Amino acid sequence: MKYFTTLIITIIGVLGALYLANSYLDNYSIMILSNLGIFIILAVSYNLINGVTGQFSLEPNGFVAIGAYVTALLLLSSDSKIDQFMLDDPSPLILWMHASFVPALLISGIVASLVALTLAFPVFRVRGDYLAIVTLGFGFIIRIFAINQSEYTNGSMGLNDIPQYANLMWIGVFALISVIVILNIVYSKFGRAMKAIRDDEDAANAMGINTFKIKTYAFMTSAFFEGVGGGLMASLLTTISPEQFSFMLTFQLLIIIVLGGLGSTTGAIIGTIVVIIGMEWLRFLDEPNFFTDTAHPGLRMVVFSVILILIMLFARKGILADKEIWDVFRKKK
């Protein structure tokens, strides 16, 4: 009963905060918060496979790209696709694809999840660094496919004029859903099995846990929400191109979940806030300011990197380590 009461209060509080933010903040602040919401979805889902299950995977940019392209192609009209595809005529399948906003996001997540299922069979034959290399290669394959298969993706020119259905409210609702779903998985029997695999996969296998099945479940769930996050990103920005889905996106998410604490869902949220808001707050360092009259592009990256190093020196397992924020407060109390 206490759990459901807390859940209802949290949902009402988050929805109220989203409504107030959407009503009273300026467009720049709303855009920052929208970007923050998308990265929260990506971070908590990536943390499920990398932090909770302990599989060093480097694939998020591939699944985010799949979600973004599928959503964009579902939302664009046939006439818009014909006008945009310059390098090759669009495939008949592309012209046939149509859906409204929410179904498009769900379809994007399902497509990414099915690709993850297919990928799981070769990927989970290896472990550790080899797993990282295989999943890293998958991200490169998706990006190269987006560049070369111009009849499906319009190649390096990307897709433009995507309908902007994504806003702060929609993004906030999907971020809230993703966090609730991930937390319920973590505290379920599947979550306990995932943690057992992370701590000692051989021992978990000896205890009767079907490690391949559990890792596949985690991989598919992570891919689903990464696909949804990619779809929200495409609809928010209204334009996508292969360059947006390079390894730097995966690297940024890896920084977030390591900073927050591998295995901690609330830590992933805190890590996202520190990285996304911190990067924007330090933007003044790139421009003329009260310290200097000349612009120094890239200075904020240097300062932010120093801040990250200092944080990791004093919190080597991340801000929350592998605990949730309520566990930390309960321990202190």
Tab-separated table of C-alpha atoms in Angstrom:
chain	number	residue	atom	x	y	z
A	1	MET	CA	0.000	0.000	0.000
A	2	LYS	CA	2.852	2.361	0.876
A	3	TYR	CA	4.470	1.653	-2.521
A	4	PHE	CA	1.337	2.583	-4.484
A	5	THR	CA	0.792	5.718	-2.392
A	6	THR	CA	4.359	6.842	-3.025
A	7	LEU	CA	4.018	6.025	-6.730
A	8	ILE	CA	0.795	8.032	-7.114
A	9	ILE	CA	2.248	11.018	-5.249
A	10	THR	CA	5.380	10.880	-7.419
A	11	ILE	CA	3.367	10.738	-10.651
A	12	ILE	CA	1.151	13.643	-9.603
A	13	GLY	CA	4.194	15.667	-8.498
A	14	VAL	CA	6.094	15.070	-11.750
A	15	LEU	CA	3.068	15.857	-13.937
A	16	GLY	CA	2.422	19.022	-11.933
A	17	ALA	CA	6.049	20.114	-12.285
A	18	LEU	CA	5.929	19.445	-16.043
A	19	TYR	CA	2.764	21.506	-16.397
A	20	LEU	CA	4.233	24.445	-14.479
A	21	ALA	CA	7.514	24.270	-16.414
A	22	ASN	CA	5.676	24.131	-19.736
A	23	SER	CA	3.503	27.104	-18.750
A	24	TYR	CA	6.011	29.514	-17.214
A	25	LEU	CA	9.496	28.762	-18.575
A	26	ASP	CA	10.933	30.266	-21.758
A	27	ASN	CA	11.515	28.217	-24.909
A	28	TYR	CA	15.238	27.817	-24.252
A	29	SER	CA	14.671	26.360	-20.780
A	30	ILE	CA	11.928	24.087	-22.094
A	31	MET	CA	14.262	22.784	-24.804
A	32	ILE	CA	16.970	22.048	-22.217
A	33	LEU	CA	14.490	20.192	-20.002
A	34	SER	CA	13.178	18.265	-23.017
A	35	ASN	CA	16.714	17.195	-23.914
A	36	LEU	CA	17.236	16.242	-20.263
A	37	GLY	CA	14.101	14.064	-20.337
A	38	ILE	CA	15.252	12.221	-23.457
A	39	PHE	CA	18.671	11.519	-21.964
A	40	ILE	CA	17.042	10.267	-18.760
A	41	ILE	CA	15.177	7.677	-20.871
A	42	LEU	CA	18.395	6.684	-22.633
A	43	ALA	CA	20.491	6.625	-19.442
A	44	VAL	CA	18.171	4.495	-17.282
A	45	SER	CA	17.612	2.020	-20.125
A	46	TYR	CA	21.341	1.791	-20.914
A	47	ASN	CA	22.052	1.320	-17.214
A	48	LEU	CA	19.784	-1.750	-17.165
A	49	ILE	CA	22.038	-3.749	-19.491
A	50	ASN	CA	25.371	-2.181	-18.585
A	51	GLY	CA	25.019	-1.453	-14.874
A	52	VAL	CA	22.353	-3.796	-13.502
A	53	THR	CA	23.142	-6.824	-15.700
A	54	GLY	CA	26.860	-6.060	-15.931
A	55	GLN	CA	27.204	-6.528	-19.698
A	56	PHE	CA	29.721	-4.018	-21.072
A	57	SER	CA	27.684	-3.041	-24.126
A	58	LEU	CA	28.461	-0.114	-26.441
A	59	GLU	CA	25.382	-0.243	-28.656
A	60	PRO	CA	23.021	2.633	-27.617
A	61	ASN	CA	23.779	4.863	-30.605
A	62	GLY	CA	22.636	2.066	-32.944
A	63	PHE	CA	19.273	1.553	-31.224
A	64	VAL	CA	18.715	5.302	-30.841
A	65	ALA	CA	19.348	5.682	-34.578
A	66	ILE	CA	16.864	2.902	-35.377
A	67	GLY	CA	14.212	4.557	-33.212
A	68	ALA	CA	14.854	7.990	-34.710
A	69	TYR	CA	14.680	6.841	-38.344
A	70	VAL	CA	11.650	4.602	-37.864
A	71	THR	CA	9.721	7.365	-36.080
A	72	ALA	CA	10.700	9.963	-38.680
A	73	LEU	CA	9.660	7.732	-41.590
A	74	LEU	CA	6.350	6.904	-39.901
A	75	LEU	CA	5.521	10.553	-39.217
A	76	LEU	CA	6.564	12.014	-42.590
A	77	SER	CA	3.936	12.095	-45.343
A	78	SER	CA	4.507	10.334	-48.656
A	79	ASP	CA	4.796	13.663	-50.494
A	80	SER	CA	7.397	14.906	-48.023
A	81	LYS	CA	9.439	11.714	-48.460
A	82	ILE	CA	9.334	12.025	-52.260
A	83	ASP	CA	10.456	15.669	-52.034
A	84	GLN	CA	13.305	14.946	-49.623
A	85	PHE	CA	14.823	11.807	-51.158
A	86	MET	CA	17.342	13.298	-53.582
A	87	LEU	CA	19.987	10.591	-53.879
A	88	ASP	CA	17.572	7.733	-54.658
A	89	ASP	CA	13.859	7.257	-55.021
A	90	PRO	CA	12.301	6.164	-51.720
A	91	SER	CA	11.565	2.471	-51.369
A	92	PRO	CA	7.870	1.472	-51.698
A	93	LEU	CA	8.077	0.251	-48.104
A	94	ILE	CA	9.119	3.737	-46.988
A	95	LEU	CA	6.211	5.351	-48.832
A	96	TRP	CA	3.828	2.863	-47.264
A	97	MET	CA	4.941	3.571	-43.680
A	98	HIS	CA	2.555	5.883	-41.768
A	99	ALA	CA	1.478	6.175	-38.135
A	100	SER	CA	0.472	8.782	-35.579
A	101	PHE	CA	2.874	9.967	-32.903
A	102	VAL	CA	2.451	7.552	-29.986
A	103	PRO	CA	2.078	4.418	-32.173
A	104	ALA	CA	5.159	5.542	-34.116
A	105	LEU	CA	7.181	5.697	-30.882
A	106	LEU	CA	5.950	2.270	-29.774
A	107	ILE	CA	6.687	0.759	-33.194
A	108	SER	CA	10.179	2.287	-33.063
A	109	GLY	CA	10.772	0.699	-29.680
A	110	ILE	CA	9.473	-2.677	-30.866
A	111	VAL	CA	11.669	-2.593	-33.993
A	112	ALA	CA	14.743	-1.777	-31.872
A	113	SER	CA	13.781	-4.544	-29.437
A	114	LEU	CA	13.440	-7.106	-32.259
A	115	VAL	CA	16.843	-6.093	-33.630
A	116	ALA	CA	18.236	-6.580	-30.110
A	117	LEU	CA	16.693	-10.065	-30.000
A	118	THR	CA	18.386	-10.953	-33.291
A	119	LEU	CA	21.661	-9.452	-32.113
A	120	ALA	CA	21.551	-11.262	-28.756
A	121	PHE	CA	22.374	-14.672	-30.271
A	122	PRO	CA	25.854	-13.729	-31.554
A	123	VAL	CA	26.523	-11.028	-28.942
A	124	PHE	CA	26.053	-13.107	-25.801
A	125	ARG	CA	28.373	-15.838	-27.016
A	126	VAL	CA	31.186	-13.609	-25.759
A	127	ARG	CA	31.859	-11.637	-22.584
A	128	GLY	CA	33.746	-8.612	-21.322
A	129	ASP	CA	35.864	-6.675	-23.778
A	130	TYR	CA	34.807	-8.921	-26.669
A	131	LEU	CA	31.166	-8.105	-25.962
A	132	ALA	CA	32.026	-4.397	-26.038
A	133	ILE	CA	33.768	-4.788	-29.416
A	134	VAL	CA	30.847	-6.684	-30.965
A	135	THR	CA	28.240	-4.151	-29.796
A	136	LEU	CA	30.493	-1.267	-30.819
A	137	GLY	CA	30.623	-2.763	-34.308
A	138	PHE	CA	26.807	-2.920	-34.374
A	139	GLY	CA	26.615	0.839	-33.791
A	140	PHE	CA	29.005	1.466	-36.690
A	141	ILE	CA	26.998	-0.878	-38.952
A	142	ILE	CA	23.756	0.996	-38.285
A	143	ARG	CA	25.409	4.342	-39.013
A	144	ILE	CA	27.008	3.056	-42.228
A	145	PHE	CA	23.653	1.581	-43.275
A	146	ALA	CA	22.031	4.988	-42.731
A	147	ILE	CA	24.664	6.651	-44.931
A	148	ASN	CA	24.738	4.107	-47.772
A	149	GLN	CA	21.139	2.858	-48.032
A	150	SER	CA	19.762	6.136	-49.339
A	151	GLU	CA	16.499	4.579	-50.614
A	152	TYR	CA	15.571	3.945	-46.971
A	153	THR	CA	17.241	6.783	-45.062
A	154	ASN	CA	18.060	9.482	-47.650
A	155	GLY	CA	21.736	8.804	-47.000
A	156	SER	CA	24.021	11.454	-45.572
A	157	MET	CA	21.432	14.164	-46.289
A	158	GLY	CA	19.248	12.832	-43.491
A	159	LEU	CA	15.572	13.610	-42.956
A	160	ASN	CA	14.087	17.063	-42.393
A	161	ASP	CA	10.707	18.653	-41.639
A	162	ILE	CA	9.774	15.863	-39.235
A	163	PRO	CA	6.510	16.815	-37.478
A	164	GLN	CA	7.294	18.218	-34.047
A	165	TYR	CA	4.863	16.309	-31.850
A	166	ALA	CA	7.383	15.781	-29.062
A	167	ASN	CA	7.182	18.420	-26.352
A	168	LEU	CA	8.111	18.696	-22.694
A	169	MET	CA	4.904	17.010	-21.512
A	170	TRP	CA	5.203	14.005	-23.825
A	171	ILE	CA	8.903	13.592	-23.109
A	172	GLY	CA	8.329	13.919	-19.365
A	173	VAL	CA	5.555	11.308	-19.435
A	174	PHE	CA	7.699	8.808	-21.357
A	175	ALA	CA	10.675	9.502	-19.057
A	176	LEU	CA	8.462	8.843	-16.029
A	177	ILE	CA	7.145	5.611	-17.576
A	178	SER	CA	10.652	4.411	-18.427
A	179	VAL	CA	11.946	5.060	-14.891
A	180	ILE	CA	8.951	3.309	-13.279
A	181	VAL	CA	9.228	0.295	-15.595
A	182	ILE	CA	13.001	-0.016	-15.126
A	183	LEU	CA	12.741	0.262	-11.334
A	184	ASN	CA	10.007	-2.390	-11.229
A	185	ILE	CA	12.208	-4.690	-13.310
A	186	VAL	CA	15.222	-4.067	-11.054
A	187	TYR	CA	13.223	-4.972	-7.935
A	188	SER	CA	11.562	-8.017	-9.523
A	189	LYS	CA	12.901	-11.571	-9.712
A	190	PHE	CA	14.309	-10.727	-13.142
A	191	GLY	CA	16.213	-7.799	-11.629
A	192	ARG	CA	17.673	-10.034	-8.925
A	193	ALA	CA	18.731	-12.506	-11.617
A	194	MET	CA	20.354	-9.660	-13.583
A	195	LYS	CA	22.342	-8.596	-10.517
A	196	ALA	CA	23.399	-12.207	-9.926
A	197	ILE	CA	24.725	-12.376	-13.493
A	198	ARG	CA	26.574	-9.099	-12.943
A	199	ASP	CA	28.217	-10.314	-9.741
A	200	ASP	CA	29.171	-13.805	-10.991
A	201	GLU	CA	27.708	-15.199	-14.193
A	202	ASP	CA	29.153	-18.678	-13.718
A	203	ALA	CA	27.725	-18.936	-10.200
A	204	ALA	CA	24.331	-17.678	-11.432
A	205	ASN	CA	24.352	-20.295	-14.174
A	206	ALA	CA	25.240	-22.988	-11.625
A	207	MET	CA	22.290	-21.914	-9.463
A	208	GLY	CA	19.889	-22.609	-12.321
A	209	ILE	CA	19.484	-19.099	-13.766
A	210	ASN	CA	19.101	-19.105	-17.549
A	211	THR	CA	21.715	-16.422	-18.078
A	212	PHE	CA	21.184	-16.114	-21.828
A	213	LYS	CA	17.448	-15.542	-21.391
A	214	ILE	CA	17.890	-12.953	-18.640
A	215	LYS	CA	20.570	-11.060	-20.573
A	216	THR	CA	18.366	-11.115	-23.659
A	217	TYR	CA	15.404	-9.742	-21.679
A	218	ALA	CA	17.579	-6.924	-20.345
A	219	PHE	CA	19.007	-6.223	-23.805
A	220	MET	CA	15.570	-6.079	-25.447
A	221	THR	CA	14.104	-3.866	-22.714
A	222	SER	CA	17.040	-1.498	-22.944
A	223	ALA	CA	16.760	-1.395	-26.747
A	224	PHE	CA	13.004	-0.710	-26.578
A	225	PHE	CA	13.389	2.428	-24.479
A	226	GLU	CA	16.441	3.558	-26.465
A	227	GLY	CA	14.326	3.273	-29.620
A	228	VAL	CA	11.551	5.324	-27.996
A	229	GLY	CA	14.125	7.900	-26.872
A	230	GLY	CA	15.486	8.108	-30.421
A	231	GLY	CA	11.966	8.655	-31.756
A	232	LEU	CA	11.356	11.475	-29.281
A	233	MET	CA	14.699	13.015	-30.262
A	234	ALA	CA	13.782	12.942	-33.960
A	235	SER	CA	10.374	14.529	-33.370
A	236	LEU	CA	11.800	17.160	-31.013
A	237	LEU	CA	14.641	18.263	-33.308
A	238	THR	CA	12.561	17.792	-36.520
A	239	THR	CA	15.728	16.765	-38.367
A	240	ILE	CA	18.109	13.801	-38.179
A	241	SER	CA	21.287	12.707	-39.938
A	242	PRO	CA	23.781	9.838	-39.476
A	243	GLU	CA	26.297	12.178	-37.813
A	244	GLN	CA	24.006	12.541	-34.786
A	245	PHE	CA	24.360	8.837	-33.970
A	246	SER	CA	28.118	8.443	-33.793
A	247	PHE	CA	29.965	6.702	-30.961
A	248	MET	CA	30.073	10.034	-29.102
A	249	LEU	CA	26.409	9.529	-28.163
A	250	THR	CA	27.250	6.163	-26.574
A	251	PHE	CA	30.308	7.691	-24.900
A	252	GLN	CA	28.182	10.466	-23.390
A	253	LEU	CA	25.691	7.942	-22.017
A	254	LEU	CA	28.559	5.854	-20.625
A	255	ILE	CA	29.899	8.921	-18.798
A	256	ILE	CA	26.423	9.568	-17.365
A	257	ILE	CA	25.817	6.090	-15.947
A	258	VAL	CA	29.375	5.722	-14.588
A	259	LEU	CA	29.152	9.161	-12.981
A	260	GLY	CA	25.784	8.394	-11.388
A	261	GLY	CA	26.813	4.894	-10.339
A	262	LEU	CA	26.647	1.689	-12.358
A	263	GLY	CA	23.584	-0.290	-11.351
A	264	SER	CA	21.723	2.659	-9.817
A	265	THR	CA	18.641	3.882	-11.718
A	266	THR	CA	18.314	7.061	-9.659
A	267	GLY	CA	22.077	7.475	-10.015
A	268	ALA	CA	21.629	7.458	-13.797
A	269	ILE	CA	19.058	10.246	-13.412
A	270	ILE	CA	21.406	12.288	-11.217
A	271	GLY	CA	24.274	11.677	-13.655
A	272	THR	CA	22.086	12.901	-16.521
A	273	ILE	CA	21.205	16.084	-14.634
A	274	VAL	CA	24.863	16.770	-13.776
A	275	VAL	CA	26.076	16.236	-17.372
A	276	ILE	CA	23.253	17.871	-19.369
A	277	ILE	CA	22.573	20.815	-17.059
A	278	GLY	CA	26.262	21.225	-16.219
A	279	MET	CA	27.238	21.450	-19.884
A	280	GLU	CA	24.646	24.157	-20.481
A	281	TRP	CA	25.494	26.061	-17.311
A	282	LEU	CA	29.161	26.229	-18.345
A	283	ARG	CA	28.359	27.455	-21.851
A	284	PHE	CA	29.288	31.025	-20.845
A	285	LEU	CA	32.948	29.903	-20.701
A	286	ASP	CA	32.994	29.505	-24.503
A	287	GLU	CA	31.900	33.120	-24.993
A	288	PRO	CA	33.256	36.512	-23.916
A	289	ASN	CA	32.467	36.915	-20.200
A	290	PHE	CA	33.565	38.753	-17.050
A	291	PHE	CA	36.828	36.743	-17.019
A	292	THR	CA	37.926	37.552	-20.583
A	293	ASP	CA	36.882	39.724	-23.522
A	294	THR	CA	37.619	37.034	-26.130
A	295	ALA	CA	35.759	33.832	-26.910
A	296	HIS	CA	37.373	30.462	-26.096
A	297	PRO	CA	35.400	27.712	-27.881
A	298	GLY	CA	35.759	24.403	-26.087
A	299	LEU	CA	36.839	25.856	-22.742
A	300	ARG	CA	33.683	24.591	-21.026
A	301	MET	CA	34.601	21.038	-22.093
A	302	VAL	CA	37.984	21.399	-20.392
A	303	VAL	CA	36.439	22.766	-17.180
A	304	PHE	CA	33.662	20.177	-17.199
A	305	SER	CA	36.218	17.383	-17.690
A	306	VAL	CA	38.162	18.617	-14.654
A	307	ILE	CA	34.933	18.641	-12.622
A	308	LEU	CA	34.179	15.052	-13.693
A	309	ILE	CA	37.693	13.958	-12.729
A	310	LEU	CA	37.314	15.537	-9.269
A	311	ILE	CA	33.942	13.871	-8.745
A	312	MET	CA	35.306	10.457	-9.714
A	313	LEU	CA	38.344	10.908	-7.450
A	314	PHE	CA	36.113	11.379	-4.403
A	315	ALA	CA	33.331	9.003	-5.510
A	316	ARG	CA	35.109	6.191	-7.345
A	317	LYS	CA	31.975	4.084	-7.765
A	318	GLY	CA	29.915	7.052	-8.896
A	319	ILE	CA	27.716	9.445	-6.972
A	320	LEU	CA	25.371	6.737	-5.656
A	321	ALA	CA	27.555	3.671	-6.407
A	322	ASP	CA	25.128	0.769	-7.020
A	323	LYS	CA	22.510	2.017	-4.533
A	324	GLU	CA	19.306	3.966	-5.070
A	325	ILE	CA	18.879	7.390	-3.532
A	326	TRP	CA	16.347	6.168	-0.941
A	327	ASP	CA	18.817	3.499	0.207
A	328	VAL	CA	21.402	6.207	0.889
A	329	PHE	CA	18.936	8.331	2.900
A	330	ARG	CA	17.674	5.294	4.798
A	331	LYS	CA	21.253	4.331	5.724
A	332	LYS	CA	22.036	7.845	6.956
A	333	LYS	CA	18.830	7.944	8.958
